Coordinates of C-alpha atoms (C1' of nucleotides) in Angstrom, one line a residue:
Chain A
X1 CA 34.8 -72.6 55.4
X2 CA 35.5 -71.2 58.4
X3 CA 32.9 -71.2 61.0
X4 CA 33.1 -70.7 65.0
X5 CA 31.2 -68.8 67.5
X6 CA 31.8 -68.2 71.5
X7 CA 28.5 -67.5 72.9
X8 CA 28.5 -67.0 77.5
X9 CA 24.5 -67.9 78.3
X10 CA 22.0 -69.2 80.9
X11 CA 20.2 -72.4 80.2
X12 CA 16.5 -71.7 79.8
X13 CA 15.9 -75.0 81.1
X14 CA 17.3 -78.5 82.2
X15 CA 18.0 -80.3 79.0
X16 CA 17.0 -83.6 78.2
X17 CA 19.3 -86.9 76.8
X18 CA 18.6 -88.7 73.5
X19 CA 19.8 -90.9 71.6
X20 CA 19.3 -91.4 67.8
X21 CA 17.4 -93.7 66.4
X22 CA 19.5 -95.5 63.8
X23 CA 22.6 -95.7 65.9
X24 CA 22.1 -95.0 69.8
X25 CA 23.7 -92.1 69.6
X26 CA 23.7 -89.9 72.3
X27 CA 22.4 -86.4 71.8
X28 CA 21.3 -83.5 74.0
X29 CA 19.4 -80.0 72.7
X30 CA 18.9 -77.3 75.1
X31 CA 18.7 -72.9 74.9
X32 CA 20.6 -70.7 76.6
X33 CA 19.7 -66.7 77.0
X34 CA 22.4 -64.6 75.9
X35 CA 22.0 -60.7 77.0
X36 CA 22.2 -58.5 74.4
X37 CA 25.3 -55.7 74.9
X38 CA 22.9 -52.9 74.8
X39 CA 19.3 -52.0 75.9
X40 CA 16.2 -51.2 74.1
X41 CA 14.0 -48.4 73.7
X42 CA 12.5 -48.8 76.9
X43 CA 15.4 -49.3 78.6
X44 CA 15.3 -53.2 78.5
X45 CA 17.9 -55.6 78.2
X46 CA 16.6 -58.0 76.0
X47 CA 18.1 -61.9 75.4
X48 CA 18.9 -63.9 72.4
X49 CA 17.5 -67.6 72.8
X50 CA 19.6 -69.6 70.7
X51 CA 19.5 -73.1 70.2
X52 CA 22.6 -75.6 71.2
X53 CA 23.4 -79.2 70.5
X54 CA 25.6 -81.3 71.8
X55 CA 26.5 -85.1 70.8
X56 CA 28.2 -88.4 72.5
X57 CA 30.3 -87.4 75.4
X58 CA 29.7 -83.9 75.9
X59 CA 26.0 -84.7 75.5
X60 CA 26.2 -86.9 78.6
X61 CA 28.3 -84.0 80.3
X62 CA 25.8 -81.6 79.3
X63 CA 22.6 -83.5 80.4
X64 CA 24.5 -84.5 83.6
X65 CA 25.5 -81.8 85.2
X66 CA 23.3 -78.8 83.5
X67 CA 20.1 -77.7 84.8
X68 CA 18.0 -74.6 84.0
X69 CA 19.8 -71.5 84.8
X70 CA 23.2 -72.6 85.0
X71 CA 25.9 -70.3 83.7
X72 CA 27.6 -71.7 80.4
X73 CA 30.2 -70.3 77.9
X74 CA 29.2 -72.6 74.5
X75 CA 31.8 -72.8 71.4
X76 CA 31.0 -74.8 68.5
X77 CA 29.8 -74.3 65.0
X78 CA 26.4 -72.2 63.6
X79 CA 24.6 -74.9 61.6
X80 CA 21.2 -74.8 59.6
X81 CA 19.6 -77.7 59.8
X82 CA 16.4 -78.9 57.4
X83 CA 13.6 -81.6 58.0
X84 CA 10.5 -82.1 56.5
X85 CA 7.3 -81.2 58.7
X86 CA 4.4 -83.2 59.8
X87 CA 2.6 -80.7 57.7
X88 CA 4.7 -82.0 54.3
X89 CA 6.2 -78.5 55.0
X90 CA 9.9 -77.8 55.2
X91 CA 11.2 -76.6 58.4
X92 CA 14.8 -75.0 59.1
X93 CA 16.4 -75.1 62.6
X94 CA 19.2 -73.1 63.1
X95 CA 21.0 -73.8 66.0
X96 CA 24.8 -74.0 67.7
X97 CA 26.6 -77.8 67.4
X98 CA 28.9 -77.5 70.8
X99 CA 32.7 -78.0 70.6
X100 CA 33.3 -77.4 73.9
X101 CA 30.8 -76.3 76.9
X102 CA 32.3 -74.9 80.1
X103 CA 30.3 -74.7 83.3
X104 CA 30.7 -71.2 85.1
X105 CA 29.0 -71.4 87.7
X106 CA 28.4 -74.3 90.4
X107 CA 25.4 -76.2 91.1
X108 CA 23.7 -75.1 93.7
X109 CA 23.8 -77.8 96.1
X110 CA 27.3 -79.1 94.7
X111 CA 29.9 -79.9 96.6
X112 CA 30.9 -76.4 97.1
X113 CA 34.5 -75.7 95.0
X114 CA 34.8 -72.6 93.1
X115 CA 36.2 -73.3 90.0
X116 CA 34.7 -73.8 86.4
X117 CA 34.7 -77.0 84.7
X118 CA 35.6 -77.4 80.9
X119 CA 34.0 -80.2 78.6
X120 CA 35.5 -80.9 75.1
X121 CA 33.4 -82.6 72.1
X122 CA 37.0 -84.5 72.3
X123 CA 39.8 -84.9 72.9
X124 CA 41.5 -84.1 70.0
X125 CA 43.0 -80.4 71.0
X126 CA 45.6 -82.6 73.4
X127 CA 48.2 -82.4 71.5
X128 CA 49.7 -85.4 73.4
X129 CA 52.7 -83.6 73.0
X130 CA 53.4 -81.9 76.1
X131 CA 56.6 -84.3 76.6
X132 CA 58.1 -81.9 73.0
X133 CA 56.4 -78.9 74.2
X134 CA 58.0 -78.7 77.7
X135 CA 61.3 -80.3 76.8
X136 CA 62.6 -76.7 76.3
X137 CA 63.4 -77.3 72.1
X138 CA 62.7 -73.8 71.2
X139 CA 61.9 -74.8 67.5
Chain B
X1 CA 39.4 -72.4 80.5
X2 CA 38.3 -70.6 76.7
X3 CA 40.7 -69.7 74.9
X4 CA 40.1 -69.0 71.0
X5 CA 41.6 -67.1 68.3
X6 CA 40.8 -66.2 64.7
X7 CA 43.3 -64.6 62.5
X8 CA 43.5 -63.8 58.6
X9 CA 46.9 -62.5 57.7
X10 CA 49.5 -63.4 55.4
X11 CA 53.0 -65.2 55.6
X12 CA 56.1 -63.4 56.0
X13 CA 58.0 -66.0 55.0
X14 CA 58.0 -70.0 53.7
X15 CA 57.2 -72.3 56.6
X16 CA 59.7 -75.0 57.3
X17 CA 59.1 -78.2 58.6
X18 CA 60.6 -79.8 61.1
X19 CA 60.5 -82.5 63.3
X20 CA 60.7 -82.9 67.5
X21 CA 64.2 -84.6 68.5
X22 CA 62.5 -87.4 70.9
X23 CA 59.5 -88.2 68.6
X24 CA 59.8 -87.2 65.0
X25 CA 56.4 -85.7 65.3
X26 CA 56.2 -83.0 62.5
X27 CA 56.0 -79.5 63.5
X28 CA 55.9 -76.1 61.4
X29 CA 56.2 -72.9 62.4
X30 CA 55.6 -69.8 60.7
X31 CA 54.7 -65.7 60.8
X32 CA 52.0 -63.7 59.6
X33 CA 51.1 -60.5 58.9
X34 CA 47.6 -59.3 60.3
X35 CA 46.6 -55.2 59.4
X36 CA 45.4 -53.9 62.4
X37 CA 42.2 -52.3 61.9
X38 CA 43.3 -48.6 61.9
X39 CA 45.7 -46.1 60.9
X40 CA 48.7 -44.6 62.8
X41 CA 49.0 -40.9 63.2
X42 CA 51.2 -40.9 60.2
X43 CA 48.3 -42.3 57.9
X44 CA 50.2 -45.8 57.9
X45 CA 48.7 -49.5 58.0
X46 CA 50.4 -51.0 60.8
X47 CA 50.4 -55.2 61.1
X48 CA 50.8 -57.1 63.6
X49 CA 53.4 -60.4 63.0
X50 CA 52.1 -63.6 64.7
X51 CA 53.9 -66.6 65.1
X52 CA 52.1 -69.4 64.4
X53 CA 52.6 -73.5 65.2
X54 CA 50.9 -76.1 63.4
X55 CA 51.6 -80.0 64.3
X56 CA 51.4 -83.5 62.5
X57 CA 49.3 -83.4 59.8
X58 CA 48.6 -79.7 59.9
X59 CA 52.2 -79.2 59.7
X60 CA 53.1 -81.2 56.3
X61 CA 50.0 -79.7 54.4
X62 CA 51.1 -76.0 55.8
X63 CA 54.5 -76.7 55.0
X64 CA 53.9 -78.5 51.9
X65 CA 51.5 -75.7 50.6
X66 CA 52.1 -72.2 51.7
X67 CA 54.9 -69.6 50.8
X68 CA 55.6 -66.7 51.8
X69 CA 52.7 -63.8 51.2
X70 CA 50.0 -66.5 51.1
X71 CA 47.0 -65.5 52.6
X72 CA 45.2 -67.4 55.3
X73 CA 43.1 -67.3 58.1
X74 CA 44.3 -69.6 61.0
X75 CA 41.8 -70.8 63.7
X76 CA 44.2 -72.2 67.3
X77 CA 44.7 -71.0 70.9
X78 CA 47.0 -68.5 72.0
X79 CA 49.6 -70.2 73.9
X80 CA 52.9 -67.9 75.7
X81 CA 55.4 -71.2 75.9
X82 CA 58.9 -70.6 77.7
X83 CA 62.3 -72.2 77.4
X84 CA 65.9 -71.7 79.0
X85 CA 67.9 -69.4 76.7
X86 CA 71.6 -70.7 76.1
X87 CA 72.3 -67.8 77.5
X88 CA 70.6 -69.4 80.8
X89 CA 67.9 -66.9 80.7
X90 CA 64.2 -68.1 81.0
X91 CA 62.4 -67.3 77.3
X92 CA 59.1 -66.5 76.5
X93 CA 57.5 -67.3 73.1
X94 CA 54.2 -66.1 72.5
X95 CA 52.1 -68.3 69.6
X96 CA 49.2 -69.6 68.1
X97 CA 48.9 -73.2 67.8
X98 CA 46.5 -73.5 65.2
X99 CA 43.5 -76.3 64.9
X100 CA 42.6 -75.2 61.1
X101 CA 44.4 -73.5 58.8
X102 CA 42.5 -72.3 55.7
X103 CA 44.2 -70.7 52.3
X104 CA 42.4 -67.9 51.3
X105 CA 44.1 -67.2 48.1
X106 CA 45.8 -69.4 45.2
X107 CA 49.3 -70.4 44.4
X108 CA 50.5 -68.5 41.8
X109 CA 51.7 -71.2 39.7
X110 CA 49.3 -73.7 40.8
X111 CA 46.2 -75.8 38.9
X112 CA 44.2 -72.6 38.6
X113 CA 41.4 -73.2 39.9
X114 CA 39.6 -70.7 42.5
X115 CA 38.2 -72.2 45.9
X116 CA 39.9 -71.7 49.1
X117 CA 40.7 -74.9 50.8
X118 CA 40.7 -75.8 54.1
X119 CA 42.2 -78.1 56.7
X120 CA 42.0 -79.2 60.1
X121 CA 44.4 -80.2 62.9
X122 CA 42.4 -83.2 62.8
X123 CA 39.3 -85.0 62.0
X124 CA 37.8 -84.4 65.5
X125 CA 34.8 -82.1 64.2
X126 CA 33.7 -84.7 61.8
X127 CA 30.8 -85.8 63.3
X128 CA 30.6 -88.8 61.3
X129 CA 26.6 -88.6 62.3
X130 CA 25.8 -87.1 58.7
X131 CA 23.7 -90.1 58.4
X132 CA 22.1 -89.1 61.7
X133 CA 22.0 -85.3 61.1
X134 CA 20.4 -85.8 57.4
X135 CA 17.7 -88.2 57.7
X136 CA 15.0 -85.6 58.7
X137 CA 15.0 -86.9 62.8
X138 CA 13.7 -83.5 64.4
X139 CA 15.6 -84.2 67.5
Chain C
X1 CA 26.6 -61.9 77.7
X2 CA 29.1 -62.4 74.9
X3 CA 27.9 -63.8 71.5
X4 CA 31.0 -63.5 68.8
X5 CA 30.7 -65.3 65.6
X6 CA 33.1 -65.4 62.8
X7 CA 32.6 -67.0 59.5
X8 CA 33.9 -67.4 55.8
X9 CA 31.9 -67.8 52.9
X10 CA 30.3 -66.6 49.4
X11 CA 27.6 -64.8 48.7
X12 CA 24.5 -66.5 47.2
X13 CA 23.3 -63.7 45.4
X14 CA 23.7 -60.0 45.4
X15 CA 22.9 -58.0 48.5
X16 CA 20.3 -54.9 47.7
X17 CA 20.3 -51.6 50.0
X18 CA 17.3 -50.9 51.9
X19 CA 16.2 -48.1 54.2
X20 CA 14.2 -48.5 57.5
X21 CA 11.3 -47.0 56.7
X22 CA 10.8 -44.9 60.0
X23 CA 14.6 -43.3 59.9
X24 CA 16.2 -43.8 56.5
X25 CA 18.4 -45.9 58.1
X26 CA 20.5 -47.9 55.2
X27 CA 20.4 -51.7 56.1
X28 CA 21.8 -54.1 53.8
X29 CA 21.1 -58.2 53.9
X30 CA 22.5 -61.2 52.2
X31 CA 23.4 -64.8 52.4
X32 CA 26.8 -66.7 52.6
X33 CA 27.5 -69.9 52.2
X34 CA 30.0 -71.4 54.9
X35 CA 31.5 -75.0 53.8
X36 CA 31.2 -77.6 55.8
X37 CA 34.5 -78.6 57.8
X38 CA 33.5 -82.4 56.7
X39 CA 31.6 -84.1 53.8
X40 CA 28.5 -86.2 54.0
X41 CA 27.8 -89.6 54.1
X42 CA 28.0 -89.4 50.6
X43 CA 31.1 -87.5 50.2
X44 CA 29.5 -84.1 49.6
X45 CA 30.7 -81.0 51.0
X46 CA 27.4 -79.5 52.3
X47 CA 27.2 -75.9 53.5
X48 CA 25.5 -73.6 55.7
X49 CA 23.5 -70.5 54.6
X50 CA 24.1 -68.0 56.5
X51 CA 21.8 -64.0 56.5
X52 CA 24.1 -61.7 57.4
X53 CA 22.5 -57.9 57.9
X54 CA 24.8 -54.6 57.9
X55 CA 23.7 -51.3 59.1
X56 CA 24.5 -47.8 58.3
X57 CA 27.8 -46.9 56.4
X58 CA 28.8 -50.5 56.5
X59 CA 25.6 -51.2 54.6
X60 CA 26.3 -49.0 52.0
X61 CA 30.1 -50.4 51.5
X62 CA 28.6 -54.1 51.0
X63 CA 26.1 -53.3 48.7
X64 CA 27.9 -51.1 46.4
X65 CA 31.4 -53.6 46.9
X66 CA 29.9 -57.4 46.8
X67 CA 28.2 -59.5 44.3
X68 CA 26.9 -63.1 44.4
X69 CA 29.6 -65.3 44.6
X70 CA 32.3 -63.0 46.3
X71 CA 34.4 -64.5 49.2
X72 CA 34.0 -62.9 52.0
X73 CA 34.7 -62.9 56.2
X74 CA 32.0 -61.5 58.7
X75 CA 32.4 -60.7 61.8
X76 CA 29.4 -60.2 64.3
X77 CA 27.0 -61.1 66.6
X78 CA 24.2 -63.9 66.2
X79 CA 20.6 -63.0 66.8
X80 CA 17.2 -64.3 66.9
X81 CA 14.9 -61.2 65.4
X82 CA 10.8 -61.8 65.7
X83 CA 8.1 -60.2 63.5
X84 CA 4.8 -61.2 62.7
X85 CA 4.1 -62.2 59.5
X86 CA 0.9 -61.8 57.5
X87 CA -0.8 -64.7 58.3
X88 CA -0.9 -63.4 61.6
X89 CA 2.1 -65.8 62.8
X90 CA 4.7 -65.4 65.0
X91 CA 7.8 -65.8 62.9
X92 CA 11.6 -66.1 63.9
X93 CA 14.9 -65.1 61.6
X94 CA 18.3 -66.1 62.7
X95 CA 20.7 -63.9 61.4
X96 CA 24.3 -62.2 61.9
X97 CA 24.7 -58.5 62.4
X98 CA 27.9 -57.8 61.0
X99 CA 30.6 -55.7 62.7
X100 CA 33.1 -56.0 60.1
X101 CA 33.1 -57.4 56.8
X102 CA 36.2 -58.1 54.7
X103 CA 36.5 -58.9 51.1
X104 CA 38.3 -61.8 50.5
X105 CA 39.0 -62.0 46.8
X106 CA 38.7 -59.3 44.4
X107 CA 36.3 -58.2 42.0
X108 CA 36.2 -59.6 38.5
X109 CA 36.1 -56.6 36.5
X110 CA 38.1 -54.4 39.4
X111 CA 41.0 -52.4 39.1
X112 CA 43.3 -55.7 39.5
X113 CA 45.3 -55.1 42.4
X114 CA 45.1 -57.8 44.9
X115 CA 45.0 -57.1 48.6
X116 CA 41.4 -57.7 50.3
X117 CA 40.1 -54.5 52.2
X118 CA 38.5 -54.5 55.6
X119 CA 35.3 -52.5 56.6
X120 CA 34.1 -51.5 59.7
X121 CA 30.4 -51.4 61.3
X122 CA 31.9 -48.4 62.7
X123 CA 35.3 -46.7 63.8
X124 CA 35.1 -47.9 67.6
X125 CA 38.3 -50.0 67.9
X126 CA 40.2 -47.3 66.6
X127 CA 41.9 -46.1 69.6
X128 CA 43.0 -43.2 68.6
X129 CA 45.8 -43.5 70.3
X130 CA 48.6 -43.9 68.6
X131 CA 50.2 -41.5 69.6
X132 CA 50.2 -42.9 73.5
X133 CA 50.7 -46.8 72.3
X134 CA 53.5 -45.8 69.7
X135 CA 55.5 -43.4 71.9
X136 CA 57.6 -46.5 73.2
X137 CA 56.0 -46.3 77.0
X138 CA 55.9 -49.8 78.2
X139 CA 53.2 -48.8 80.6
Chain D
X1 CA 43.0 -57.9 58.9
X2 CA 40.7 -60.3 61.0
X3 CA 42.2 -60.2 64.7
X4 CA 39.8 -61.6 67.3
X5 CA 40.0 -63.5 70.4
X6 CA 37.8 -64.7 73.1
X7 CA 39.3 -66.2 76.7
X8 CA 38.2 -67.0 79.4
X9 CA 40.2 -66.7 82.7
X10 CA 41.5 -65.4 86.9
X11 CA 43.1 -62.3 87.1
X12 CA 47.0 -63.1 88.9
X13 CA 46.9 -60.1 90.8
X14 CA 44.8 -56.4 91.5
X15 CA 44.8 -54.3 88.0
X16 CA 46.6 -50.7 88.4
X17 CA 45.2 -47.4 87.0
X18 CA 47.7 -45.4 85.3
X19 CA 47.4 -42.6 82.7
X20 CA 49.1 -42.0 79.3
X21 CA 51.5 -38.7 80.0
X22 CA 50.8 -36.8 77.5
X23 CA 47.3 -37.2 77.1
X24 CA 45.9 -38.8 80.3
X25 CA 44.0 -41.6 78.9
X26 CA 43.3 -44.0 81.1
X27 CA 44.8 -47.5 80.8
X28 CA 44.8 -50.2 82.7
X29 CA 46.8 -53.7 82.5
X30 CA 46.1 -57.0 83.9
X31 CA 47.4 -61.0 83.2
X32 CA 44.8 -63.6 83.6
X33 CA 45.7 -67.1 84.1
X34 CA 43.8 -69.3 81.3
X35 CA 43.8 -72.7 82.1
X36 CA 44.7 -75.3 78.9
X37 CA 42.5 -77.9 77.6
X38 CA 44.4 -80.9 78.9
X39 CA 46.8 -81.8 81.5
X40 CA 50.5 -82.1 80.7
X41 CA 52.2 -85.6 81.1
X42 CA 53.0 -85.3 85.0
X43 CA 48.6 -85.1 85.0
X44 CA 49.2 -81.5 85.9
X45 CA 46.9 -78.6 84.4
X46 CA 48.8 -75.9 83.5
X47 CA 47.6 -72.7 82.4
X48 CA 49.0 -69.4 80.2
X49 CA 49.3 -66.0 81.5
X50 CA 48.1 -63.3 79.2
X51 CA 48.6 -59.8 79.2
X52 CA 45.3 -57.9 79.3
X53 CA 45.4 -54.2 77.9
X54 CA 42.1 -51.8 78.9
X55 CA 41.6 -48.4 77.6
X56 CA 39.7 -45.1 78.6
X57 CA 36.1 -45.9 79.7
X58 CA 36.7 -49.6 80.1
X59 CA 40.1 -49.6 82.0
X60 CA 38.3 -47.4 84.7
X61 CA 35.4 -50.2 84.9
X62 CA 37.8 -53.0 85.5
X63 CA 40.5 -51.6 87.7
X64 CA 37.8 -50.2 89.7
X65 CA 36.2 -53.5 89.8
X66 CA 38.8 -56.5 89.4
X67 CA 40.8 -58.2 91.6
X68 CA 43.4 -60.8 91.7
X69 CA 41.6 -64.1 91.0
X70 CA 38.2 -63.0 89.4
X71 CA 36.8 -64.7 86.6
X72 CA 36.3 -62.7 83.1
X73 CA 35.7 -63.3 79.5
X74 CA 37.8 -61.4 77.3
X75 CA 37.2 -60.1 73.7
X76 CA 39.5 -58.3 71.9
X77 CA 42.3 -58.1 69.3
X78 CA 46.1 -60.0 69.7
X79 CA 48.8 -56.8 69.5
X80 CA 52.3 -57.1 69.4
X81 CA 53.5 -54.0 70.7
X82 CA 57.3 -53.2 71.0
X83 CA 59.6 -50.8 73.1
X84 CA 63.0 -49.9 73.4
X85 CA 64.1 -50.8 76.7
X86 CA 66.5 -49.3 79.1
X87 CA 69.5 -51.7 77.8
X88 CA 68.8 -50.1 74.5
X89 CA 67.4 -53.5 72.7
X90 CA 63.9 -53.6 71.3
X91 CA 61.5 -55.3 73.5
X92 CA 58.4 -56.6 72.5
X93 CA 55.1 -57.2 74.2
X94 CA 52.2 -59.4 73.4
X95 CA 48.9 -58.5 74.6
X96 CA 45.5 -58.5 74.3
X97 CA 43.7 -55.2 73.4
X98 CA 40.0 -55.6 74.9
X99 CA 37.1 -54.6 73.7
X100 CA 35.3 -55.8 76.4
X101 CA 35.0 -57.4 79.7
X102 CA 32.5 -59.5 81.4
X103 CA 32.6 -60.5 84.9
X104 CA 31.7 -64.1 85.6
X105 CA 32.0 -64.4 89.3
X106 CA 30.7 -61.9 91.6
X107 CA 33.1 -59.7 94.3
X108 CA 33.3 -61.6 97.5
X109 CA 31.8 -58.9 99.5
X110 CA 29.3 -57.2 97.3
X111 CA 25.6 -56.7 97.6
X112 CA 25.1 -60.3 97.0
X113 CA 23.4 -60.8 93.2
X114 CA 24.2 -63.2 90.5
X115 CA 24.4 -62.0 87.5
X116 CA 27.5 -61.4 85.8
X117 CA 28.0 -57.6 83.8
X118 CA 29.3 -57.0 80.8
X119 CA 31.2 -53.8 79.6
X120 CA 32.3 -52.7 76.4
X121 CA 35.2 -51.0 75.1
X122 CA 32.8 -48.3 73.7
X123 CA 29.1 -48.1 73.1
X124 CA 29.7 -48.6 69.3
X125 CA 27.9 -51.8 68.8
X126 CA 25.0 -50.3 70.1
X127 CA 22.9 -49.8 67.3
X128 CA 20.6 -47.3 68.4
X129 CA 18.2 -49.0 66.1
X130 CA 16.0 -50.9 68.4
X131 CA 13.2 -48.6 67.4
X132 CA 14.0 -49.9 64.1
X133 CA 14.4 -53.6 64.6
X134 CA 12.3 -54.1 66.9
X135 CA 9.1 -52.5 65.0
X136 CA 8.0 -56.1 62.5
X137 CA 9.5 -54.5 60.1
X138 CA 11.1 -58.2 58.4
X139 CA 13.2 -56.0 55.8
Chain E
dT1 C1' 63.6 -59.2 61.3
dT2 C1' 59.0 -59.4 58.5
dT3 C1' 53.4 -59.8 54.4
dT4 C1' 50.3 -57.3 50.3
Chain F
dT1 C1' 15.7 -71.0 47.4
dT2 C1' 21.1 -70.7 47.3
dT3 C1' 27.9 -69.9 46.7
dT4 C1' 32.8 -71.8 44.5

DNA sequence: TTTT
DNA sequence: TTTT
């Protein structure tokens, strides 16, 4: 019913563009490490590696401009996701289906502005209303 | 650049809809009541009353639906939106413009059935790639 | 970094209290469903399930409160947990550890009053200091 | 009941250090400048400014490491605090209370690493039970 | 100004 | 493997 997580992570390496078979559809997979907020018993921070995909748009965003160890915060949607194995066995992959991926740091050998980039799934948060919004109607 | 709220609460009072001046693009606008996760120093519950803005579609079914002490959780972006009082003072409203809106508990007098229901801002998370996402592709 | 996951569901079945067998440490573990914010290609709302594990005092509240079925919101932090299982296999669970879990709807056979309740992995957020923020000091 | 947001954003100016008078505590207060998720109609992105509010342990960490235009993440809880003000009307406040703050961009002049830090309101969601966890134990 |  |  109601189902959203905010996760701030470094890719574990560059991910790679797909599309899917039955429609072209592009699709992009890749893991970022997420710190855990506290250390072990031997005084080691340990890392979560969890699974993100992103389709369409934001996949070619993604695979464009992401590369292994780039700095990302990830929204989206925890999903559980079956297929059957080679081995007749079935397999569950649980992984993170982006919203939104924003870039906080800059590639190294970017052209060298400072500020973070944010990528929707869509466009469908602009309201296309910012003509009622700002027209001071208080509602 | 991020900017995501979750809230479950309940209404204050009904929601009324209304409609921009330039437009006609349906907007509602309503309160809730969230508990705050603690006691004051008198033993009391404390809430906190957040305004909430839904638009469009959002806005009829909220509208249409929900009365006052209905209990929902509400999914949006905090937004602090400013207009010129007619007093000539510059405003500030602080509010959640909600994506999703989901009712948690059942209308009184309604059908009386039992499952929450739930509705979006939009159709933008609907992948439509079920066919994609359920035919067993590994990706 | 940050990792923050929020979700609404029911409980497949009821959760049963264990104890870490070096410590006595109560942990609890069960499964929600989260619906889908979209139906399937053949117009079925599908649905994610979800573990969920509580520690501690919060353990103890879900076990003795919920029971397959029960609505209910977690909120937590998503993480990838290794063992190795008999067959000498590395194995991976993806689970939440919940924070705070709140019960949605109420009991069947309950003392009928109606307002959900809200438990705490622990009292951290309380500030304790109520005193200070209700004193009127706009600091 | 459920009150929890994530943003990400610049501080608009150096946090202050003050104390509560009658107890001391520490608290610090900051606005950060969140940038929307689309550009309004003149192609301009505009951004909200939202109160941060740091307590104790946490608003010594940031006011003794933020300043104006840094790049956090926020977590916390949406408060509407009110006051009565000097003209002897009741003012109210929106903030956010934080939990905890991560630093996404480094100090200009500090010993020269990359990786962001992360600090918590409190150590609460520490479990202490890595011992535990982390021992194969599947429970 | 407020909900249960 | 699953809830309503």
């Amino acid at each position: 019913m109601l189902n959203r997580i905010v996760l701030i992570g470094r890719l574990t390496r560059d991910p790679e563009l797909r599309f899917t078979p039955a429609n072209g559809v592009p699709v992009t997979q890749f893991t970022i490490a997420v710190d855990r907020p506290f250390v072990n018993q031997k005084g080691e921070r340990e890392a979560d590696f969890i699974r993100i995909v992103a389709w369409r748009k934001l996949a070619e965003i993604c695979s464009a401009n992401l590369t292994k160890g780039r700095l990302v915060a990830v929204e989206g949607r925890l999903q559980i996701r079956s297929y059957d194995g080679k081995d007749g066995q079935r397999k569950y992959v649980t992984e993170v289906v982006a919203d939104t991926v924003q870039f906080l740091d800059k590639a190294k050998s970017g052209p060298n502005d400072d500020s973070p980039d944010n990528f929707d799934a869509d466009f469908s948060f602009d309201p296309g209303l910012d003509d009622i919004e700002g027209d001071g109607v208080p509602f």
